Short mmCIF file of C-alpha atoms and ligand atoms in Angstrom, two decimals:
data_model
loop_
_atom_site.label_atom_id
_atom_site.label_comp_id
_atom_site.label_asym_id
_atom_site.label_seq_id
_atom_site.Cartn_x
_atom_site.Cartn_y
_atom_site.Cartn_z
CA MET W 1 -38.49 -3.91 -1.06
CA GLU W 2 -39.88 -6.52 -3.57
CA GLU W 3 -38.85 -4.13 -5.96
CA LYS W 4 -36.16 -3.29 -5.64
CA TYR W 5 -35.79 -7.07 -4.91
CA SER W 6 -36.80 -7.59 -8.70
CA ARG W 7 -34.73 -4.57 -10.20
CA VAL W 8 -31.38 -6.48 -8.59
CA LYS W 9 -32.89 -9.93 -10.04
CA GLU W 10 -33.31 -8.08 -13.27
CA LEU W 11 -29.38 -6.27 -13.57
CA LEU W 12 -27.81 -10.06 -11.71
CA GLU W 13 -29.57 -11.68 -14.93
CA GLU W 14 -28.12 -9.05 -18.03
CA TYR W 15 -24.96 -9.38 -16.18
CA GLY W 16 -24.84 -13.96 -15.47
CA GLN W 17 -24.50 -12.98 -11.50
CA GLU W 18 -27.78 -15.00 -10.14
CA GLN W 19 -26.03 -16.36 -8.24
CA LEU W 20 -25.32 -13.68 -6.26
CA LEU W 21 -29.45 -14.60 -4.63
CA THR W 22 -29.07 -18.01 -4.16
CA ASN W 23 -28.86 -17.72 -0.03
CA TYR W 24 -30.75 -14.48 -0.34
CA GLU W 25 -33.39 -16.08 1.47
CA LYS W 26 -32.10 -17.15 4.74
CA LEU W 27 -30.10 -13.96 5.30
CA ASP W 28 -33.05 -11.55 7.94
CA VAL W 29 -34.07 -8.95 6.59
CA ASN W 30 -31.05 -6.49 6.80
CA LYS W 31 -28.54 -7.65 5.64
CA LYS W 32 -31.01 -8.45 2.61
CA ASN W 33 -31.71 -5.16 2.17
CA LYS W 34 -27.86 -4.84 2.53
CA LEU W 35 -27.38 -7.10 -0.24
CA LEU W 36 -29.10 -5.83 -2.43
CA ASP W 37 -27.84 -2.31 -2.19
CA GLU W 38 -24.45 -3.41 -1.96
CA ILE W 39 -25.10 -5.72 -5.53
CA LEU W 40 -26.36 -1.88 -6.75
CA THR W 41 -23.36 -0.15 -6.61
CA ILE W 42 -21.29 -3.09 -7.89
CA ASN W 43 -19.84 -1.29 -11.77
CA PHE W 44 -20.39 -4.88 -13.75
CA ASN W 45 -18.67 -3.25 -16.58
CA GLN W 46 -15.80 -3.06 -14.38
CA ILE W 47 -16.22 -6.10 -13.56
CA GLU W 48 -15.89 -7.52 -16.51
CA LYS W 49 -13.60 -5.87 -17.66
CA LEU W 50 -11.26 -6.92 -14.34
CA TYR W 51 -11.92 -10.84 -15.69
CA GLN W 52 -11.12 -10.27 -19.15
CA ASN W 53 -7.84 -9.05 -18.03
CA THR W 54 -7.52 -12.33 -15.57
CA LYS W 55 -7.30 -14.08 -19.25
CA LYS W 56 -5.42 -12.21 -21.12
CA GLU W 57 -1.02 -13.07 -21.95
CA ILE W 58 0.71 -9.63 -20.25
CA SER W 59 3.20 -8.69 -23.02
CA PHE W 60 6.29 -6.38 -22.37
CA SER W 61 7.97 -6.55 -25.59
CA GLN W 62 7.61 -2.74 -26.21
CA ILE W 63 8.52 -1.79 -23.32
CA ASN W 64 11.21 0.70 -23.83
CA LEU W 65 14.04 0.22 -20.33
CA GLN W 66 16.57 2.40 -18.75
CA PRO W 67 17.92 2.60 -15.64
CA ILE W 68 16.94 5.33 -13.22
CA PRO W 69 20.08 7.96 -12.02
CA TYR W 70 19.62 7.86 -8.16
CA VAL W 71 21.51 9.85 -5.38
CA GLU W 72 23.64 7.87 -2.76
CA LYS W 73 22.28 9.44 0.58
CA ASP W 74 25.75 7.78 2.43
CA LYS W 75 28.09 8.64 -0.73
CA LEU W 76 26.76 12.93 -0.21
CA SER W 77 29.36 15.35 1.22
CA GLU W 78 29.15 16.84 4.20
CA GLU W 79 28.64 20.26 1.93
CA GLU W 80 25.22 18.68 0.20
CA ARG W 81 24.24 16.33 3.57
CA GLU W 82 24.01 19.67 5.57
CA LYS W 83 22.39 21.47 2.96
CA TYR W 84 19.83 19.42 2.48
CA LYS W 85 19.25 18.65 6.30
CA LYS W 86 18.15 21.77 6.77
CA GLN W 87 15.81 22.31 3.97
CA GLY W 88 14.51 19.07 5.19
CA GLU W 89 14.15 20.52 8.77
CA GLU W 90 12.61 23.45 7.81
CA LEU W 91 9.91 21.87 5.86
CA ILE W 92 9.07 19.58 9.31
CA LYS W 93 9.56 22.82 11.55
CA GLU W 94 7.03 24.45 9.87
CA GLY W 95 4.72 22.29 10.06
CA LYS W 96 4.40 21.89 6.29
CA TYR W 97 5.43 18.13 6.41
CA ALA W 98 3.07 14.38 6.65
CA VAL W 99 3.24 11.01 7.27
CA VAL W 100 0.72 8.49 5.91
CA THR W 101 0.90 4.76 6.65
CA MET W 102 -1.04 2.75 4.56
CA ALA W 103 -2.25 -0.30 6.38
CA GLY W 104 -4.70 -1.26 4.71
CA GLY W 105 -3.35 -4.72 3.58
CA GLN W 106 -5.22 -8.21 4.68
CA GLY W 107 -1.34 -9.69 5.40
CA THR W 108 -2.40 -12.92 3.64
CA ARG W 109 0.85 -14.27 4.21
CA LEU W 110 1.32 -13.36 7.56
CA SER W 111 -1.90 -14.86 9.53
CA HIS W 112 -2.32 -12.37 12.28
CA ASN W 113 -5.60 -12.18 13.62
CA GLY W 114 -5.77 -8.59 13.08
CA PRO W 115 -4.78 -6.03 11.49
CA LYS W 116 -1.23 -6.20 10.99
CA GLY W 117 0.00 -3.11 12.74
CA THR W 118 -2.11 -5.14 15.61
CA TYR W 119 0.83 -7.51 15.13
CA ASP W 120 3.91 -8.18 18.55
CA LEU W 121 6.95 -8.00 17.15
CA GLY W 122 8.30 -10.74 19.77
CA LEU W 123 10.26 -8.02 21.12
CA ASP W 124 11.82 -7.75 24.78
CA SER W 125 9.09 -4.16 24.87
CA HIS W 126 6.04 -6.14 22.61
CA LYS W 127 5.79 -3.39 20.60
CA CYS W 128 3.59 -4.12 17.87
CA LEU W 129 4.31 -2.34 14.25
CA PHE W 130 1.95 0.22 15.51
CA GLU W 131 4.03 1.35 18.27
CA ILE W 132 7.38 1.07 16.53
CA LEU W 133 6.74 3.95 13.63
CA CYS W 134 4.80 5.67 16.32
CA ASP W 135 8.47 5.87 18.12
CA THR W 136 9.84 7.33 15.41
CA LEU W 137 7.52 9.95 15.07
CA LYS W 138 7.90 10.80 18.63
CA GLU W 139 12.11 11.14 17.93
CA THR W 140 10.92 13.96 15.48
CA TYR W 141 8.89 15.02 17.97
CA GLU W 142 11.75 15.91 21.25
CA LYS W 143 14.16 16.74 18.15
CA TYR W 144 11.63 19.78 16.70
CA GLY W 145 9.30 20.05 18.95
CA GLU W 146 6.59 19.60 16.40
CA TYR W 147 4.03 16.83 16.82
CA VAL W 148 4.02 15.07 12.58
CA PRO W 149 0.81 14.30 11.17
CA TRP W 150 0.19 10.57 10.95
CA TYR W 151 -2.34 9.55 8.89
CA ILE W 152 -3.65 6.09 8.31
CA MET W 153 -5.38 4.17 5.89
CA THR W 154 -7.21 2.57 6.91
CA SER W 155 -9.64 -1.07 5.43
CA GLU W 156 -12.88 -1.01 6.00
CA GLU W 157 -12.03 -4.35 6.66
CA ASN W 158 -9.45 -3.27 9.79
CA ASN W 159 -10.85 0.11 10.61
CA ASP W 160 -12.88 -0.42 13.76
CA ASP W 161 -10.27 -2.55 14.82
CA THR W 162 -7.23 -0.52 13.85
CA ILE W 163 -9.26 2.91 15.94
CA LYS W 164 -9.83 1.17 18.81
CA PHE W 165 -6.56 -0.76 19.20
CA PHE W 166 -5.03 3.52 18.74
CA GLU W 167 -7.64 4.14 21.52
CA LYS W 168 -7.31 1.32 23.80
CA ASN W 169 -3.42 2.21 23.87
CA ASN W 170 -4.22 6.11 23.98
CA TYR W 171 -2.30 6.36 20.89
CA PHE W 172 0.83 5.27 22.63
CA GLY W 173 0.96 8.84 23.76
CA TYR W 174 1.26 10.62 20.56
CA ASP W 175 -0.71 13.88 19.87
CA LYS W 176 -4.12 12.07 18.80
CA SER W 177 -5.13 15.01 17.85
CA LYS W 178 -2.20 14.30 14.96
CA VAL W 179 -3.53 11.48 13.58
CA LYS W 180 -6.30 10.65 11.94
CA PHE W 181 -7.86 7.72 10.06
CA PHE W 182 -9.21 7.17 6.29
CA THR W 183 -10.71 4.41 5.72
CA GLN W 184 -9.32 3.24 1.32
CA GLY W 185 -11.65 0.98 -1.30
CA GLN W 186 -12.91 -2.47 -1.83
CA LEU W 187 -13.90 -4.29 -5.13
CA PRO W 188 -15.43 -7.95 -5.42
CA VAL W 189 -13.88 -10.42 -5.71
CA ILE W 190 -14.21 -13.29 -8.04
CA ASP W 191 -13.66 -16.95 -8.66
CA GLU W 192 -12.21 -18.26 -11.92
CA GLN W 193 -15.75 -18.38 -14.23
CA GLY W 194 -15.61 -14.55 -13.19
CA LYS W 195 -18.28 -15.10 -10.33
CA ILE W 196 -19.16 -12.69 -7.57
CA LEU W 197 -18.80 -14.28 -5.01
CA LEU W 198 -20.34 -13.99 -1.43
CA ASN W 199 -18.84 -13.87 2.14
CA LYS W 200 -19.19 -15.53 5.37
CA GLU W 201 -21.54 -14.15 6.07
CA GLY W 202 -23.51 -13.76 2.46
CA LEU W 203 -22.82 -10.30 1.52
CA ILE W 204 -20.39 -9.15 -1.48
CA ASN W 205 -16.97 -10.68 -0.87
CA LYS W 206 -15.02 -7.99 -1.12
CA ALA W 207 -10.95 -7.08 -0.99
CA ALA W 208 -9.22 -3.51 -0.31
CA ASP W 209 -8.20 -2.60 -3.90
CA GLY W 210 -4.33 -2.29 -3.36
CA HIS W 211 -2.24 0.31 -2.02
CA GLY W 212 -2.54 2.47 -4.77
CA GLY W 213 -5.88 2.92 -4.33
CA ILE W 214 -4.17 5.30 -1.30
CA PHE W 215 -4.74 8.48 -3.53
CA VAL W 216 -8.30 8.42 -5.09
CA ALA W 217 -8.60 7.06 -0.91
CA MET W 218 -7.09 10.75 0.14
CA ARG W 219 -9.39 12.62 -2.26
CA LYS W 220 -13.26 10.79 -1.47
CA ASN W 221 -12.19 10.79 2.27
CA GLY W 222 -10.77 14.61 1.98
CA ILE W 223 -7.22 14.00 3.57
CA ILE W 224 -6.07 15.85 0.38
CA TYR W 225 -8.42 18.64 1.64
CA ASP W 226 -6.98 18.59 4.84
CA MET W 227 -3.42 18.33 4.08
CA LYS W 228 -3.72 21.98 2.74
CA ALA W 229 -5.49 23.31 5.20
CA ARG W 230 -3.11 22.33 7.47
CA GLY W 231 -0.39 23.86 5.20
CA ILE W 232 1.05 20.75 4.22
CA GLN W 233 2.87 20.64 1.39
CA TRP W 234 4.76 16.92 1.69
CA ALA W 235 3.10 13.10 3.07
CA PHE W 236 5.22 10.70 2.65
CA ILE W 237 3.56 7.47 1.94
CA GLY W 238 5.11 4.55 3.71
CA GLY W 239 3.70 0.98 4.61
CA VAL W 240 2.63 -0.31 8.47
CA ASP W 241 5.66 -3.30 8.42
CA ASN W 242 8.78 -2.33 7.83
CA VAL W 243 9.99 -1.55 11.56
CA LEU W 244 13.16 -0.14 10.72
CA ALA W 245 11.20 3.07 8.00
CA LYS W 246 12.38 6.36 8.90
CA MET W 247 8.84 8.12 7.70
CA VAL W 248 10.48 11.90 8.73
CA ASP W 249 13.27 12.13 6.76
CA PRO W 250 14.77 15.64 5.89
CA ILE W 251 17.11 14.96 3.90
CA LEU W 252 14.85 12.83 1.22
CA ALA W 253 12.46 16.40 1.31
CA GLY W 254 15.68 17.61 1.04
CA ILE W 255 16.94 16.62 -2.43
CA ALA W 256 13.52 16.29 -3.39
CA LYS W 257 13.66 20.03 -2.95
CA GLN W 258 16.67 21.28 -4.62
CA LYS W 259 16.23 18.38 -7.70
CA ASN W 260 12.93 20.55 -8.18
CA VAL W 261 10.58 17.14 -8.44
CA LEU W 262 7.14 16.31 -6.57
CA VAL W 263 8.92 12.68 -6.18
CA ALA W 264 11.17 11.26 -4.20
CA GLY W 265 11.75 7.49 -3.85
CA LYS W 266 14.09 5.44 -1.19
CA SER W 267 15.58 2.42 -2.71
CA VAL W 268 17.99 -0.47 -0.93
CA VAL W 269 20.60 -3.03 -3.50
CA LYS W 270 18.71 -4.96 -4.23
CA ALA W 271 20.04 -8.01 -2.54
CA CYS W 272 20.76 -10.47 -6.29
CA PRO W 273 19.52 -10.63 -9.36
CA GLU W 274 16.72 -13.23 -8.06
CA GLU W 275 15.78 -11.30 -5.37
CA ARG W 276 11.85 -10.68 -5.19
CA VAL W 277 11.70 -7.53 -5.05
CA GLY W 278 11.10 -4.83 -7.63
CA VAL W 279 13.59 -1.68 -9.27
CA PHE W 280 12.61 1.88 -9.51
CA CYS W 281 13.56 2.01 -13.82
CA ARG W 282 12.30 4.98 -16.38
CA LYS W 283 9.41 3.17 -18.14
CA ASN W 284 9.07 4.19 -21.99
CA GLU W 285 11.35 7.07 -20.43
CA LYS W 286 8.94 7.79 -17.43
CA PRO W 287 9.87 6.77 -13.69
CA SER W 288 8.71 4.08 -13.14
CA VAL W 289 9.26 0.48 -11.08
CA ILE W 290 9.79 -2.64 -12.91
CA GLU W 291 8.65 -5.84 -10.77
CA TYR W 292 10.72 -9.31 -10.27
CA SER W 293 8.28 -11.07 -12.64
CA GLU W 294 7.92 -8.86 -15.97
CA ILE W 295 12.00 -7.97 -15.65
CA SER W 296 13.84 -10.80 -18.27
CA LYS W 297 17.37 -13.02 -17.42
CA GLU W 298 18.91 -11.20 -19.42
CA LEU W 299 18.06 -7.62 -17.82
CA ALA W 300 17.58 -8.68 -13.73
CA GLU W 301 21.54 -10.27 -14.28
CA SER W 302 23.44 -6.82 -16.62
CA ARG W 303 25.24 -5.74 -14.52
CA GLU W 304 27.57 -2.31 -14.37
CA GLN W 305 31.61 -1.93 -15.38
CA ASN W 306 31.12 -1.37 -11.11
CA GLY W 307 29.45 -4.87 -10.81
CA GLU W 308 26.65 -3.96 -9.95
CA LEU W 309 23.03 -4.31 -10.65
CA THR W 310 22.18 -2.07 -13.66
CA TYR W 311 18.29 -2.92 -12.67
CA GLY W 312 19.27 -2.95 -8.70
CA GLU W 313 17.62 -0.34 -6.78
CA SER W 314 15.09 -1.79 -4.64
CA HIS W 315 11.42 -0.15 -4.22
CA ILE W 316 10.74 -0.36 -0.37
CA LEU W 317 7.34 1.38 -0.07
CA CYS W 318 8.66 4.56 1.36
CA ASN W 319 8.21 7.47 -0.68
CA LEU W 320 8.03 11.02 -0.53
CA PHE W 321 4.82 12.68 -2.57
CA ASN W 322 4.17 16.46 -3.00
CA ILE W 323 0.89 17.21 -2.26
CA GLU W 324 0.20 18.85 -5.91
CA ALA W 325 1.50 15.39 -6.96
CA ILE W 326 -0.75 13.32 -5.10
CA ASP W 327 -3.60 15.69 -6.10
CA GLU W 328 -2.99 15.47 -10.01
CA ILE W 329 -2.66 11.99 -9.03
CA SER W 330 -6.06 11.79 -7.40
CA LYS W 331 -7.51 12.36 -10.31
CA ASP W 332 -7.61 9.40 -11.58
CA LYS W 333 -7.88 5.78 -11.03
CA LEU W 334 -5.37 3.39 -11.23
CA PRO W 335 -5.01 -0.26 -13.34
CA TYR W 336 -5.82 -2.88 -10.83
CA HIS W 337 -3.73 -5.87 -11.06
CA TYR W 338 -5.19 -9.33 -9.68
CA ALA W 339 -4.47 -11.71 -7.44
CA TYR W 340 -5.27 -15.49 -7.24
CA LYS W 341 -5.50 -15.98 -3.83
CA LYS W 342 -7.64 -19.04 -1.67
CA ILE W 343 -10.04 -16.64 -0.05
CA PRO W 344 -12.98 -18.03 1.58
CA TYR W 345 -16.60 -17.15 0.52
CA MET W 346 -20.38 -18.81 1.36
CA ASN W 347 -21.35 -21.18 -1.47
CA GLU W 348 -24.02 -21.39 -3.33
CA ASN W 349 -25.73 -23.58 -0.61
CA GLY W 350 -25.03 -21.54 2.07
CA GLU W 351 -22.07 -23.43 3.03
CA ILE W 352 -18.66 -21.54 4.24
CA VAL W 353 -15.24 -23.22 1.88
CA ASN W 354 -11.92 -22.89 3.03
CA PRO W 355 -10.52 -23.37 0.12
CA GLU W 356 -7.00 -25.23 0.23
CA LYS W 357 -5.43 -23.68 -3.06
CA PRO W 358 -5.82 -20.20 -4.44
CA ASN W 359 -10.02 -20.26 -6.15
CA ALA W 360 -10.90 -16.47 -6.89
CA TYR W 361 -9.04 -13.26 -8.52
CA LYS W 362 -8.99 -10.17 -5.99
CA PHE W 363 -8.09 -7.03 -7.47
CA GLU W 364 -5.03 -4.39 -6.72
CA ALA W 365 -3.81 -1.12 -7.81
CA PHE W 366 0.18 -0.43 -6.87
CA LEU W 367 1.19 2.36 -5.72
CA PHE W 368 3.85 2.58 -8.34
CA ASP W 369 2.07 2.72 -11.04
CA ALA W 370 1.75 6.38 -10.17
CA PHE W 371 5.11 7.31 -11.03
CA GLU W 372 4.36 6.89 -15.07
CA SER W 373 2.32 10.30 -14.67
CA LEU W 374 5.49 11.95 -13.59
CA GLU W 375 8.22 13.50 -15.82
CA ASP W 376 11.04 12.85 -12.93
CA MET W 377 11.45 12.10 -9.93
CA ALA W 378 14.49 11.57 -7.59
CA ILE W 379 15.69 8.25 -5.85
CA MET W 380 17.83 7.69 -3.04
CA ARG W 381 19.69 4.92 -2.46
CA VAL W 382 19.85 3.75 1.19
CA LYS W 383 21.04 1.46 3.59
CA ARG W 384 19.58 -2.14 3.76
CA GLU W 385 20.43 -2.38 7.20
CA GLU W 386 19.55 -0.03 8.34
CA GLU W 387 16.20 0.63 6.50
CA PHE W 388 14.52 -1.55 5.44
CA ALA W 389 12.95 -4.45 7.76
CA PRO W 390 10.23 -5.94 6.37
CA VAL W 391 7.57 -8.32 7.98
CA LYS W 392 5.86 -10.53 5.35
CA ASN W 393 5.96 -13.87 5.96
CA ALA W 394 5.20 -15.30 8.59
CA GLU W 395 8.56 -17.62 8.48
CA GLY W 396 11.22 -16.97 6.46
CA VAL W 397 12.20 -14.31 4.66
CA ASP W 398 10.93 -11.18 5.25
CA SER W 399 9.02 -12.59 8.62
CA PRO W 400 8.36 -11.55 11.98
CA GLU W 401 12.02 -13.36 12.50
CA THR W 402 14.52 -11.59 10.01
CA ALA W 403 12.91 -8.65 10.94
CA ARG W 404 12.96 -8.67 14.56
CA LYS W 405 16.67 -8.94 14.35
CA LEU W 406 16.55 -5.70 12.01
CA TYR W 407 15.79 -4.48 14.52
CA GLN W 408 17.64 -5.07 17.37
CA ASN W 409 20.70 -4.67 15.48
CA PHE W 410 20.36 -1.49 14.39
CA TYR W 411 18.89 -0.20 17.40
CA ASN W 412 21.37 -2.10 19.70
CA ILE W 413 19.07 -3.96 21.63
P1 UTP D 501 1.66 -6.09 1.05
O1 UTP D 501 1.62 -5.57 -0.48
O2 UTP D 501 2.58 -6.79 1.19
O3 UTP D 501 0.49 -6.09 1.72
O4 UTP D 501 1.07 -4.02 1.78
P2 UTP D 501 -0.35 -6.94 2.91
O5 UTP D 501 -1.84 -6.70 2.88
O6 UTP D 501 0.84 -6.39 3.58
O7 UTP D 501 0.11 -8.44 3.04
P3 UTP D 501 -0.34 -9.88 1.94
O8 UTP D 501 -0.33 -9.69 0.37
O9 UTP D 501 -1.80 -10.18 1.98
O10 UTP D 501 0.42 -10.59 2.17
C1 UTP D 501 2.46 -3.48 2.12
C2 UTP D 501 2.15 -2.52 2.74
O11 UTP D 501 0.68 -1.22 2.32
C3 UTP D 501 0.10 -1.77 2.99
C4 UTP D 501 -0.24 -3.47 3.75
O12 UTP D 501 -0.62 -2.34 5.03
C5 UTP D 501 1.59 -2.92 3.86
O13 UTP D 501 2.18 -1.46 4.93
N1 UTP D 501 -2.03 -1.80 1.16
C6 UTP D 501 -1.40 -3.60 0.95
C7 UTP D 501 -2.81 -1.57 1.99
O14 UTP D 501 -2.83 0.16 2.89
N2 UTP D 501 -4.16 -1.66 0.54
C8 UTP D 501 -4.25 -2.83 0.21
O15 UTP D 501 -5.11 -2.86 -0.46
C9 UTP D 501 -2.68 -3.64 0.20
#
């Protein structure tokens, strides 16, 4: 171990990260070893580049922005509806459709102790977010006699707790053999000076690498291979926190097939120009999502002749991907964005600090950056009150209270 220690020390000196060993002597042997191993796996050049990016001003001037066409589910003719539905239903019945739930986020805004999916929404039934999603898959089974394969992405931080929770709840009555967990990647978090932080245990302080980490995680964990081996052609990828998500939607699948595209996304109408949501668009000719922080006030407020917002199709993290698209996208890492957050850490005196204001950067890839690698995609506008009830904040907008009301209204309970 001494040799390893010397190697690590040299490495840290080279990159100016010596603070990582200041509490080393206080650790037990196992942790000492673990810390050294963790340090040896860090890509310090990448961390340096990510840190430099936090200092760069983002320029949006070269973006050529265009609205993107969409189909409105509610305005499909009876004939179109039936045609798409039939195409989609065939995929489901033939076992070619799977669902992936991204449950690796830290859910910091909700402040729930445990994986976000285990959060009790406060219904009379006390169903948690995982069970609410599972209910829709059970409905699919009742309709089509097929247990759709359900893949759940966790993080290093919440994987064990998530699996235990499913075991304890007997997989909510779903066919256990159809459920598969896989874990997403992590990146070290750094302070304002670019120094990597230690966590409460004195090991490297890491955070999940964003929902855009899903594609690489699917490749690394053999999920793409597993899907192909099972004959799955389409995977719906969504978050864990939309309690009205319609994860199995034959019409969306039918539209994707008909339009001959590899990805189809659902949108809801942006409530007002100021709403803090990303919207579907074409960016430099490619399908994309522009964040509320990236769009100028003028474009955000621009309206069409019919009075609707020109950029009004909100992205709700409900997208259907063909397995070939996932395979391609997973070959490269998506770009990382930084978020300035309050992150507890162990300081150089071995004390745990719980900051009251943001103190550190974490790095995340965004799933929708993958759209820019496509020539085209299909967008289907759905009704907000039928398909979008997010649980993000502990109180106020997009909170358990608002999501519960939307859920109760939709199911009439
Ligand atoms: P959000 O971006 O809303 O993040 O995730 P979050 O973790 O739920 O909450 P905050 O921002 O910390 O408060 C949208 C969806 O993407 C998943 C989340 O679990 C949620 O289902 N996600 C997010 C991941 O699976 N991994 C990540 O690294 C980030």
